Amino acid sequence: MATEVFAPAKINLTLHVTGQRSDGYHLLDSLVVFADFGDRLRVTPASEMSITVTGPFAEGVPLDQRNLCWRAAELFGETVSIELEKNLPHAAGIGGGSSDAAAVISAMEQIFDRAIQGDPLALGADVPVCAVGKAVRMQGIGDQLGLCHFPPLCAVLVNPGVLVPTPLVFQGLTSKENPGMGALPQPDVPSDVWDWLVSQRNDLQAPAIAAQPVIGGVLEGLSGLAGVRLARMSGSGATCFGIFEHAEFAKQAAQHIQKAHPDWWVRAVQLS
Ligand code: C5P
């Protein structure tokens, strides 16, 4: 019997790089939320592993062990057939592959009625946070997770279609020891939430813009739109998000950007 799971886009509302370990991995302090838009998967027990991919971003998705979904199933220790509807751009800072892997683990836990025994962190720093799937503060290298109360936000996601390799962006940091987020705001006081969000950072944004200047153009474009409160990059890029006062502003902004840049990926979403 097939099990269907949703793999939402992951958005780093903030991403502070607070240090670096001796093995090279960076210490982070990040508030992560999830969109109501993402990939969809069907996982079915099978005598051997297989992956089929459909959807607007199917092209170039590996159909073997290079696919994080495949490695997630191997880590779980059973063979399944995976049907992946790829709606999210890849290598885009919104956790597409990590969210797919977390969704495969969730489906397999349901199918085989047991918890995974291996450590999902072995699949990538973003897999554990994607397994949570709701507002969470991520610290350490992605291994320390704390659930948060954070109000839902209306946003527009914009990806200009350029690739920024994550290791390159980390290497471009001018400072590896930056302040963390401090205390989170009261979720039920909107002015506190806005002021706090605006005062935070994504430390990877500057090196990503240096690698792909179009990201700076995306952020400038988002910042000038009606009803926008904040424009920032997610993860190591290149996807950026604008946070809007309400859903109607976000919808209008998405239409405006898509019309001006038909080749960019643009989505109005709710984040929670
Ligand atoms: O774990 P993941 O595959 O997402 O990481 C990709 C690369 O990003 C790592 O090989 C590493 O160069 C860099 N990275 C890092 N510190 C982190 C997460 C990722 O330096 N906390």
PDB file of C-alpha atoms and ligand atoms in Angstrom:
ATOM      1  CA  MET A   1       0.000   0.000   0.000  1.00  0.00           C
ATOM      2  CA  ALA A   2       1.356   3.456  -0.952  1.00  0.00           C
ATOM      3  CA  THR A   3       1.894   6.183   1.658  1.00  0.00           C
ATOM      4  CA  GLU A   4       1.694   9.792   0.478  1.00  0.00           C
ATOM      5  CA  VAL A   5       3.778  12.499   2.165  1.00  0.00           C
ATOM      6  CA  PHE A   6       4.325  16.224   1.664  1.00  0.00           C
ATOM      7  CA  ALA A   7       7.839  17.733   1.657  1.00  0.00           C
ATOM      8  CA  PRO A   8       7.455  21.480   2.270  1.00  0.00           C
ATOM      9  CA  ALA A   9       9.953  24.158   1.309  1.00  0.00           C
ATOM     10  CA  LYS A  10      12.148  25.072   4.295  1.00  0.00           C
ATOM     11  CA  ILE A  11      12.802  28.767   4.887  1.00  0.00           C
ATOM     12  CA  ASN A  12      15.529  30.169   7.150  1.00  0.00           C
ATOM     13  CA  LEU A  13      13.871  33.357   8.423  1.00  0.00           C
ATOM     14  CA  THR A  14      17.231  34.050  10.058  1.00  0.00           C
ATOM     15  CA  LEU A  15      20.601  32.342   9.657  1.00  0.00           C
ATOM     16  CA  HIS A  16      23.382  33.462  11.936  1.00  0.00           C
ATOM     17  CA  VAL A  17      26.801  31.839  11.640  1.00  0.00           C
ATOM     18  CA  THR A  18      28.187  31.860  15.178  1.00  0.00           C
ATOM     19  CA  GLY A  19      31.383  29.826  14.872  1.00  0.00           C
ATOM     20  CA  GLN A  20      33.231  26.991  13.128  1.00  0.00           C
ATOM     21  CA  ARG A  21      34.114  23.531  14.455  1.00  0.00           C
ATOM     22  CA  SER A  22      37.520  21.948  13.993  1.00  0.00           C
ATOM     23  CA  ASP A  23      36.037  19.630  11.304  1.00  0.00           C
ATOM     24  CA  GLY A  24      35.107  22.683   9.209  1.00  0.00           C
ATOM     25  CA  TYR A  25      31.350  22.610   9.835  1.00  0.00           C
ATOM     26  CA  HIS A  26      29.849  25.926  10.883  1.00  0.00           C
ATOM     27  CA  LEU A  27      27.804  26.579  14.016  1.00  0.00           C
ATOM     28  CA  LEU A  28      24.445  28.144  13.242  1.00  0.00           C
ATOM     29  CA  ASP A  29      21.594  29.872  15.024  1.00  0.00           C
ATOM     30  CA  SER A  30      18.586  29.877  12.688  1.00  0.00           C
ATOM     31  CA  LEU A  31      14.820  30.261  12.912  1.00  0.00           C
ATOM     32  CA  VAL A  32      13.382  27.804  10.398  1.00  0.00           C
ATOM     33  CA  VAL A  33       9.770  27.729   9.174  1.00  0.00           C
ATOM     34  CA  PHE A  34       7.973  25.801   6.419  1.00  0.00           C
ATOM     35  CA  ALA A  35       5.867  26.823   3.413  1.00  0.00           C
ATOM     36  CA  ASP A  36       2.473  25.452   2.420  1.00  0.00           C
ATOM     37  CA  PHE A  37       4.111  24.578  -0.929  1.00  0.00           C
ATOM     38  CA  GLY A  38       6.541  21.752  -1.660  1.00  0.00           C
ATOM     39  CA  ASP A  39       7.273  18.375  -3.219  1.00  0.00           C
ATOM     40  CA  ARG A  40       4.924  15.402  -2.962  1.00  0.00           C
ATOM     41  CA  LEU A  41       5.993  11.772  -2.562  1.00  0.00           C
ATOM     42  CA  ARG A  42       4.402   8.327  -2.709  1.00  0.00           C
ATOM     43  CA  VAL A  43       6.374   5.595  -1.004  1.00  0.00           C
ATOM     44  CA  THR A  44       5.500   1.910  -1.518  1.00  0.00           C
ATOM     45  CA  PRO A  45       7.230  -1.204  -0.085  1.00  0.00           C
ATOM     46  CA  ALA A  46       9.040  -3.003  -2.941  1.00  0.00           C
ATOM     47  CA  SER A  47      11.485  -5.856  -3.494  1.00  0.00           C
ATOM     48  CA  GLU A  48      14.118  -3.415  -4.788  1.00  0.00           C
ATOM     49  CA  MET A  49      14.812   0.332  -4.640  1.00  0.00           C
ATOM     50  CA  SER A  50      13.543   2.622  -7.400  1.00  0.00           C
ATOM     51  CA  ILE A  51      12.792   6.316  -7.860  1.00  0.00           C
ATOM     52  CA  THR A  52      10.651   7.975 -10.528  1.00  0.00           C
ATOM     53  CA  VAL A  53      10.422  11.761 -10.749  1.00  0.00           C
ATOM     54  CA  THR A  54       7.744  13.979 -12.309  1.00  0.00           C
ATOM     55  CA  GLY A  55       6.903  17.677 -11.939  1.00  0.00           C
ATOM     56  CA  PRO A  56       8.336  21.012 -13.127  1.00  0.00           C
ATOM     57  CA  PHE A  57      11.807  20.439 -11.597  1.00  0.00           C
ATOM     58  CA  ALA A  58      12.157  16.717 -12.502  1.00  0.00           C
ATOM     59  CA  GLU A  59      14.985  17.377 -14.950  1.00  0.00           C
ATOM     60  CA  GLY A  60      18.406  16.543 -13.555  1.00  0.00           C
ATOM     61  CA  VAL A  61      17.140  14.775 -10.415  1.00  0.00           C
ATOM     62  CA  PRO A  62      19.310  11.647  -9.937  1.00  0.00           C
ATOM     63  CA  LEU A  63      17.469   8.296  -9.929  1.00  0.00           C
ATOM     64  CA  ASP A  64      20.037   6.362  -7.884  1.00  0.00           C
ATOM     65  CA  GLN A  65      22.098   6.555  -4.664  1.00  0.00           C
ATOM     66  CA  ARG A  66      23.005  10.180  -5.430  1.00  0.00           C
ATOM     67  CA  ASN A  67      19.392  11.063  -4.580  1.00  0.00           C
ATOM     68  CA  LEU A  68      18.946  11.929  -0.883  1.00  0.00           C
ATOM     69  CA  CYS A  69      15.582  10.058  -0.906  1.00  0.00           C
ATOM     70  CA  TRP A  70      17.369   6.869  -1.906  1.00  0.00           C
ATOM     71  CA  ARG A  71      20.000   7.354   0.830  1.00  0.00           C
ATOM     72  CA  ALA A  72      17.222   8.035   3.371  1.00  0.00           C
ATOM     73  CA  ALA A  73      15.582   4.694   2.501  1.00  0.00           C
ATOM     74  CA  GLU A  74      18.972   2.927   2.769  1.00  0.00           C
ATOM     75  CA  LEU A  75      19.533   4.533   6.177  1.00  0.00           C
ATOM     76  CA  PHE A  76      16.105   3.262   7.239  1.00  0.00           C
ATOM     77  CA  GLY A  77      17.133  -0.215   6.066  1.00  0.00           C
ATOM     78  CA  GLU A  78      14.227  -1.307   3.817  1.00  0.00           C
ATOM     79  CA  THR A  79      13.624  -1.231   0.054  1.00  0.00           C
ATOM     80  CA  VAL A  80      10.840   0.926  -1.353  1.00  0.00           C
ATOM     81  CA  SER A  81       9.714   2.462  -4.609  1.00  0.00           C
ATOM     82  CA  ILE A  82       9.554   6.279  -4.420  1.00  0.00           C
ATOM     83  CA  GLU A  83       7.455   8.458  -6.712  1.00  0.00           C
ATOM     84  CA  LEU A  84       8.615  12.069  -6.350  1.00  0.00           C
ATOM     85  CA  GLU A  85       6.703  15.070  -7.703  1.00  0.00           C
ATOM     86  CA  LYS A  86       9.450  17.702  -7.787  1.00  0.00           C
ATOM     87  CA  ASN A  87       7.847  21.119  -7.425  1.00  0.00           C
ATOM     88  CA  LEU A  88      10.771  22.868  -5.680  1.00  0.00           C
ATOM     89  CA  PRO A  89      13.916  24.139  -7.420  1.00  0.00           C
ATOM     90  CA  HIS A  90      17.057  22.169  -6.449  1.00  0.00           C
ATOM     91  CA  ALA A  91      20.137  23.439  -4.621  1.00  0.00           C
ATOM     92  CA  ALA A  92      18.142  26.559  -3.863  1.00  0.00           C
ATOM     93  CA  GLY A  93      18.456  27.170  -0.098  1.00  0.00           C
ATOM     94  CA  ILE A  94      14.936  25.904   0.614  1.00  0.00           C
ATOM     95  CA  GLY A  95      15.846  22.355   1.574  1.00  0.00           C
ATOM     96  CA  GLY A  96      14.256  20.533  -1.369  1.00  0.00           C
ATOM     97  CA  GLY A  97      16.378  17.378  -1.161  1.00  0.00           C
ATOM     98  CA  SER A  98      16.506  17.441   2.657  1.00  0.00           C
ATOM     99  CA  SER A  99      12.732  17.827   2.944  1.00  0.00           C
ATOM    100  CA  ASP A 100      12.252  14.939   0.481  1.00  0.00           C
ATOM    101  CA  ALA A 101      14.588  12.751   2.566  1.00  0.00           C
ATOM    102  CA  ALA A 102      12.743  13.662   5.792  1.00  0.00           C
ATOM    103  CA  ALA A 103       9.421  12.844   4.079  1.00  0.00           C
ATOM    104  CA  VAL A 104      10.725   9.424   2.956  1.00  0.00           C
ATOM    105  CA  ILE A 105      11.782   8.644   6.542  1.00  0.00           C
ATOM    106  CA  SER A 106       8.355   9.727   7.843  1.00  0.00           C
ATOM    107  CA  ALA A 107       6.586   7.549   5.238  1.00  0.00           C
ATOM    108  CA  MET A 108       8.806   4.543   6.032  1.00  0.00           C
ATOM    109  CA  GLU A 109       8.210   4.954   9.775  1.00  0.00           C
ATOM    110  CA  GLN A 110       4.469   4.739   9.037  1.00  0.00           C
ATOM    111  CA  ILE A 111       4.781   1.822   6.600  1.00  0.00           C
ATOM    112  CA  PHE A 112       7.142  -0.316   8.678  1.00  0.00           C
ATOM    113  CA  ASP A 113       5.729   0.811  12.037  1.00  0.00           C
ATOM    114  CA  ARG A 114       9.088   1.593  13.623  1.00  0.00           C
ATOM    115  CA  ALA A 115      11.394   4.586  14.134  1.00  0.00           C
ATOM    116  CA  ILE A 116      14.526   5.044  12.024  1.00  0.00           C
ATOM    117  CA  GLN A 117      17.607   3.717  13.826  1.00  0.00           C
ATOM    118  CA  GLY A 118      20.335   5.636  11.944  1.00  0.00           C
ATOM    119  CA  ASP A 119      20.959   9.360  12.456  1.00  0.00           C
ATOM    120  CA  PRO A 120      19.216  11.516   9.798  1.00  0.00           C
ATOM    121  CA  LEU A 121      21.946  14.157  10.349  1.00  0.00           C
ATOM    122  CA  ALA A 122      24.223  11.781   8.402  1.00  0.00           C
ATOM    123  CA  LEU A 123      22.153  12.645   5.296  1.00  0.00           C
ATOM    124  CA  GLY A 124      22.821  16.399   5.628  1.00  0.00           C
ATOM    125  CA  ALA A 125      22.652  19.222   8.148  1.00  0.00           C
ATOM    126  CA  ASP A 126      19.100  20.224   7.118  1.00  0.00           C
ATOM    127  CA  VAL A 127      17.440  16.768   7.281  1.00  0.00           C
ATOM    128  CA  PRO A 128      16.668  16.742  11.053  1.00  0.00           C
ATOM    129  CA  VAL A 129      15.073  20.207  10.915  1.00  0.00           C
ATOM    130  CA  CYS A 130      12.995  19.192   7.893  1.00  0.00           C
ATOM    131  CA  ALA A 131      11.767  16.176   9.865  1.00  0.00           C
ATOM    132  CA  VAL A 132      10.246  18.609  12.392  1.00  0.00           C
ATOM    133  CA  GLY A 133       8.291  20.470   9.696  1.00  0.00           C
ATOM    134  CA  LYS A 134       7.185  23.422  11.829  1.00  0.00           C
ATOM    135  CA  ALA A 135       8.721  26.553  13.379  1.00  0.00           C
ATOM    136  CA  VAL A 136      11.960  25.513  15.047  1.00  0.00           C
ATOM    137  CA  ARG A 137      15.157  27.125  16.307  1.00  0.00           C
ATOM    138  CA  MET A 138      18.125  25.261  14.846  1.00  0.00           C
ATOM    139  CA  GLN A 139      21.514  25.489  16.542  1.00  0.00           C
ATOM    140  CA  GLY A 140      24.799  23.601  16.519  1.00  0.00           C
ATOM    141  CA  ILE A 141      25.384  22.325  12.985  1.00  0.00           C
ATOM    142  CA  GLY A 142      21.685  21.541  12.622  1.00  0.00           C
ATOM    143  CA  ASP A 143      21.559  18.937  15.380  1.00  0.00           C
ATOM    144  CA  GLN A 144      20.126  21.063  18.209  1.00  0.00           C
ATOM    145  CA  LEU A 145      16.441  21.745  17.593  1.00  0.00           C
ATOM    146  CA  GLY A 146      13.914  23.567  19.759  1.00  0.00           C
ATOM    147  CA  LEU A 147      10.262  24.028  18.828  1.00  0.00           C
ATOM    148  CA  CYS A 148       9.163  27.691  18.746  1.00  0.00           C
ATOM    149  CA  HIS A 149       5.918  29.608  18.854  1.00  0.00           C
ATOM    150  CA  PHE A 150       5.967  31.934  15.871  1.00  0.00           C
ATOM    151  CA  PRO A 151       3.000  33.520  14.080  1.00  0.00           C
ATOM    152  CA  PRO A 152       2.216  32.442  10.483  1.00  0.00           C
ATOM    153  CA  LEU A 153       3.616  34.826   7.849  1.00  0.00           C
ATOM    154  CA  CYS A 154       2.559  35.729   4.274  1.00  0.00           C
ATOM    155  CA  ALA A 155       5.546  35.490   1.973  1.00  0.00           C
ATOM    156  CA  VAL A 156       6.725  35.417  -1.616  1.00  0.00           C
ATOM    157  CA  LEU A 157       9.556  33.058  -2.573  1.00  0.00           C
ATOM    158  CA  VAL A 158      11.740  34.085  -5.531  1.00  0.00           C
ATOM    159  CA  ASN A 159      14.476  31.999  -7.135  1.00  0.00           C
ATOM    160  CA  PRO A 160      16.342  33.607 -10.040  1.00  0.00           C
ATOM    161  CA  GLY A 161      17.584  30.242 -11.344  1.00  0.00           C
ATOM    162  CA  VAL A 162      21.278  30.571 -10.467  1.00  0.00           C
ATOM    163  CA  LEU A 163      23.234  27.942  -8.516  1.00  0.00           C
ATOM    164  CA  VAL A 164      25.334  28.869  -5.484  1.00  0.00           C
ATOM    165  CA  PRO A 165      27.296  25.873  -4.114  1.00  0.00           C
ATOM    166  CA  THR A 166      26.840  25.814  -0.305  1.00  0.00           C
ATOM    167  CA  PRO A 167      30.546  25.158   0.568  1.00  0.00           C
ATOM    168  CA  LEU A 168      31.594  28.122  -1.618  1.00  0.00           C
ATOM    169  CA  VAL A 169      29.160  30.438   0.188  1.00  0.00           C
ATOM    170  CA  PHE A 170      30.434  29.328   3.627  1.00  0.00           C
ATOM    171  CA  GLN A 171      34.027  29.862   2.414  1.00  0.00           C
ATOM    172  CA  GLY A 172      33.124  33.428   1.409  1.00  0.00           C
ATOM    173  CA  LEU A 173      32.192  34.462   4.970  1.00  0.00           C
ATOM    174  CA  THR A 174      34.362  37.357   6.156  1.00  0.00           C
ATOM    175  CA  SER A 175      33.524  36.610   9.804  1.00  0.00           C
ATOM    176  CA  LYS A 176      32.699  33.174  11.199  1.00  0.00           C
ATOM    177  CA  GLU A 177      31.955  34.342  14.725  1.00  0.00           C
ATOM    178  CA  ASN A 178      28.864  36.501  14.703  1.00  0.00           C
ATOM    179  CA  PRO A 179      26.189  37.168  17.340  1.00  0.00           C
ATOM    180  CA  GLY A 180      23.326  34.675  17.593  1.00  0.00           C
ATOM    181  CA  MET A 181      19.608  35.452  17.598  1.00  0.00           C
ATOM    182  CA  GLY A 182      19.196  36.203  21.315  1.00  0.00           C
ATOM    183  CA  ALA A 183      15.724  35.740  22.773  1.00  0.00           C
ATOM    184  CA  LEU A 184      12.842  35.230  20.353  1.00  0.00           C
ATOM    185  CA  PRO A 185      10.005  37.820  20.436  1.00  0.00           C
ATOM    186  CA  GLN A 186       6.588  37.367  22.015  1.00  0.00           C
ATOM    187  CA  PRO A 187       4.645  35.614  19.194  1.00  0.00           C
ATOM    188  CA  ASP A 188       1.368  37.383  20.053  1.00  0.00           C
ATOM    189  CA  VAL A 189       2.756  40.946  19.857  1.00  0.00           C
ATOM    190  CA  PRO A 190       2.943  41.724  16.105  1.00  0.00           C
ATOM    191  CA  SER A 191       5.121  44.851  16.455  1.00  0.00           C
ATOM    192  CA  ASP A 192       7.682  42.858  18.505  1.00  0.00           C
ATOM    193  CA  VAL A 193       7.707  40.107  15.876  1.00  0.00           C
ATOM    194  CA  TRP A 194       8.279  42.566  12.989  1.00  0.00           C
ATOM    195  CA  ASP A 195      10.960  44.578  14.818  1.00  0.00           C
ATOM    196  CA  TRP A 196      12.775  41.425  15.858  1.00  0.00           C
ATOM    197  CA  LEU A 197      12.646  39.851  12.388  1.00  0.00           C
ATOM    198  CA  VAL A 198      14.002  42.998  10.728  1.00  0.00           C
ATOM    199  CA  SER A 199      16.856  43.180  13.256  1.00  0.00           C
ATOM    200  CA  GLN A 200      18.050  39.631  12.404  1.00  0.00           C
ATOM    201  CA  ARG A 201      20.352  38.501   9.553  1.00  0.00           C
ATOM    202  CA  ASN A 202      21.316  35.803   7.128  1.00  0.00           C
ATOM    203  CA  ASP A 203      25.109  35.867   7.365  1.00  0.00           C
ATOM    204  CA  LEU A 204      25.384  33.838   4.141  1.00  0.00           C
ATOM    205  CA  GLN A 205      23.577  36.515   2.135  1.00  0.00           C
ATOM    206  CA  ALA A 206      26.627  38.743   1.461  1.00  0.00           C
ATOM    207  CA  PRO A 207      28.896  35.904   0.217  1.00  0.00           C
ATOM    208  CA  ALA A 208      26.030  34.510  -1.904  1.00  0.00           C
ATOM    209  CA  ILE A 209      25.486  37.938  -3.518  1.00  0.00           C
ATOM    210  CA  ALA A 210      29.240  38.154  -4.152  1.00  0.00           C
ATOM    211  CA  ALA A 211      29.034  34.780  -5.982  1.00  0.00           C
ATOM    212  CA  GLN A 212      25.786  35.577  -7.834  1.00  0.00           C
ATOM    213  CA  PRO A 213      25.011  39.325  -7.909  1.00  0.00           C
ATOM    214  CA  VAL A 214      21.503  38.696  -9.280  1.00  0.00           C
ATOM    215  CA  ILE A 215      20.524  37.703  -5.698  1.00  0.00           C
ATOM    216  CA  GLY A 216      21.111  41.337  -4.682  1.00  0.00           C
ATOM    217  CA  GLY A 217      18.780  42.388  -7.501  1.00  0.00           C
ATOM    218  CA  VAL A 218      16.072  39.987  -6.289  1.00  0.00           C
ATOM    219  CA  LEU A 219      16.298  41.430  -2.751  1.00  0.00           C
ATOM    220  CA  GLU A 220      16.190  45.017  -4.027  1.00  0.00           C
ATOM    221  CA  GLY A 221      13.161  44.215  -6.180  1.00  0.00           C
ATOM    222  CA  LEU A 222      11.314  42.567  -3.269  1.00  0.00           C
ATOM    223  CA  SER A 223      12.174  45.438  -0.898  1.00  0.00           C
ATOM    224  CA  GLY A 224      10.459  47.997  -3.145  1.00  0.00           C
ATOM    225  CA  LEU A 225       7.051  46.281  -3.350  1.00  0.00           C
ATOM    226  CA  ALA A 226       3.839  47.428  -1.653  1.00  0.00           C
ATOM    227  CA  GLY A 227       3.213  45.919   1.797  1.00  0.00           C
ATOM    228  CA  VAL A 228       6.668  44.339   2.173  1.00  0.00           C
ATOM    229  CA  ARG A 229       8.125  44.232   5.701  1.00  0.00           C
ATOM    230  CA  LEU A 230      11.325  42.329   5.044  1.00  0.00           C
ATOM    231  CA  ALA A 231      13.353  40.806   2.192  1.00  0.00           C
ATOM    232  CA  ARG A 232      16.057  38.232   2.930  1.00  0.00           C
ATOM    233  CA  MET A 233      17.757  35.157   1.430  1.00  0.00           C
ATOM    234  CA  SER A 234      17.036  31.615   2.682  1.00  0.00           C
ATOM    235  CA  GLY A 235      19.820  29.128   3.494  1.00  0.00           C
ATOM    236  CA  SER A 236      22.864  29.519   1.243  1.00  0.00           C
ATOM    237  CA  GLY A 237      20.638  30.821  -1.590  1.00  0.00           C
ATOM    238  CA  ALA A 238      19.712  31.569  -4.169  1.00  0.00           C
ATOM    239  CA  THR A 239      16.027  31.621  -3.113  1.00  0.00           C
ATOM    240  CA  CYS A 240      14.980  34.861  -1.418  1.00  0.00           C
ATOM    241  CA  PHE A 241      11.768  35.651   0.408  1.00  0.00           C
ATOM    242  CA  GLY A 242       9.719  38.769   1.046  1.00  0.00           C
ATOM    243  CA  ILE A 243       7.452  38.906   4.085  1.00  0.00           C
ATOM    244  CA  PHE A 244       4.253  40.891   3.493  1.00  0.00           C
ATOM    245  CA  GLU A 245       1.674  42.497   5.773  1.00  0.00           C
ATOM    246  CA  HIS A 246      -1.074  40.290   4.377  1.00  0.00           C
ATOM    247  CA  ALA A 247      -1.779  37.674   1.730  1.00  0.00           C
ATOM    248  CA  GLU A 248      -3.241  40.080  -0.848  1.00  0.00           C
ATOM    249  CA  PHE A 249       0.014  42.113  -0.945  1.00  0.00           C
ATOM    250  CA  ALA A 250       1.992  38.870  -1.315  1.00  0.00           C
ATOM    251  CA  LYS A 251      -0.226  37.687  -4.175  1.00  0.00           C
ATOM    252  CA  GLN A 252       0.130  41.019  -6.023  1.00  0.00           C
ATOM    253  CA  ALA A 253       3.894  41.035  -5.460  1.00  0.00           C
ATOM    254  CA  ALA A 254       4.233  37.492  -6.858  1.00  0.00           C
ATOM    255  CA  GLN A 255       2.265  38.437  -9.983  1.00  0.00           C
ATOM    256  CA  HIS A 256       4.350  41.585 -10.462  1.00  0.00           C
ATOM    257  CA  ILE A 257       7.705  39.782 -10.136  1.00  0.00           C
ATOM    258  CA  GLN A 258       6.646  36.859 -12.349  1.00  0.00           C
ATOM    259  CA  LYS A 259       5.501  39.248 -15.084  1.00  0.00           C
ATOM    260  CA  ALA A 260       8.785  41.177 -14.970  1.00  0.00           C
ATOM    261  CA  HIS A 261      10.890  37.943 -14.849  1.00  0.00           C
ATOM    262  CA  PRO A 262       9.021  35.081 -16.575  1.00  0.00           C
ATOM    263  CA  ASP A 263      12.054  32.766 -16.200  1.00  0.00           C
ATOM    264  CA  TRP A 264      12.309  33.167 -12.387  1.00  0.00           C
ATOM    265  CA  TRP A 265      10.507  30.793  -9.982  1.00  0.00           C
ATOM    266  CA  VAL A 266       8.032  32.802  -7.926  1.00  0.00           C
ATOM    267  CA  ARG A 267       5.412  31.598  -5.379  1.00  0.00           C
ATOM    268  CA  ALA A 268       3.158  33.360  -2.876  1.00  0.00           C
ATOM    269  CA  VAL A 269       3.037  31.114   0.208  1.00  0.00           C
ATOM    270  CA  GLN A 270       2.146  31.004   3.863  1.00  0.00           C
ATOM    271  CA  LEU A 271       4.982  30.189   6.284  1.00  0.00           C
ATOM    272  CA  SER A 272       4.443  28.526   9.649  1.00  0.00           C
TER     273      SER A 272
HETATM  274  O1  C5P B   1      25.120  19.052   5.263  1.00  0.00           O
HETATM  275  P1  C5P B   1      24.970  19.632   3.902  1.00  0.00           P
HETATM  276  O2  C5P B   1      25.121  18.639   2.807  1.00  0.00           O
HETATM  277  O3  C5P B   1      23.738  20.460   3.760  1.00  0.00           O
HETATM  278  O4  C5P B   1      26.163  20.683   3.772  1.00  0.00           O
HETATM  279  C1  C5P B   1      26.743  21.059   2.546  1.00  0.00           C
HETATM  280  C2  C5P B   1      28.044  21.771   2.821  1.00  0.00           C
HETATM  281  O5  C5P B   1      27.786  23.035   3.478  1.00  0.00           O
HETATM  282  C3  C5P B   1      28.984  21.064   3.759  1.00  0.00           C
HETATM  283  O6  C5P B   1      29.798  20.145   3.076  1.00  0.00           O
HETATM  284  C4  C5P B   1      29.792  22.199   4.346  1.00  0.00           C
HETATM  285  O7  C5P B   1      30.787  22.626   3.438  1.00  0.00           O
HETATM  286  C5  C5P B   1      28.779  23.320   4.431  1.00  0.00           C
HETATM  287  N1  C5P B   1      28.148  23.406   5.760  1.00  0.00           N
HETATM  288  C6  C5P B   1      28.862  23.958   6.816  1.00  0.00           C
HETATM  289  N2  C5P B   1      28.283  24.058   8.060  1.00  0.00           N
HETATM  290  C7  C5P B   1      26.996  23.635   8.255  1.00  0.00           C
HETATM  291  C8  C5P B   1      26.244  23.081   7.189  1.00  0.00           C
HETATM  292  C9  C5P B   1      26.853  22.984   5.950  1.00  0.00           C
HETATM  293  O8  C5P B   1      30.014  24.353   6.658  1.00  0.00           O
HETATM  294  N3  C5P B   1      26.452  23.752   9.470  1.00  0.00           N
END
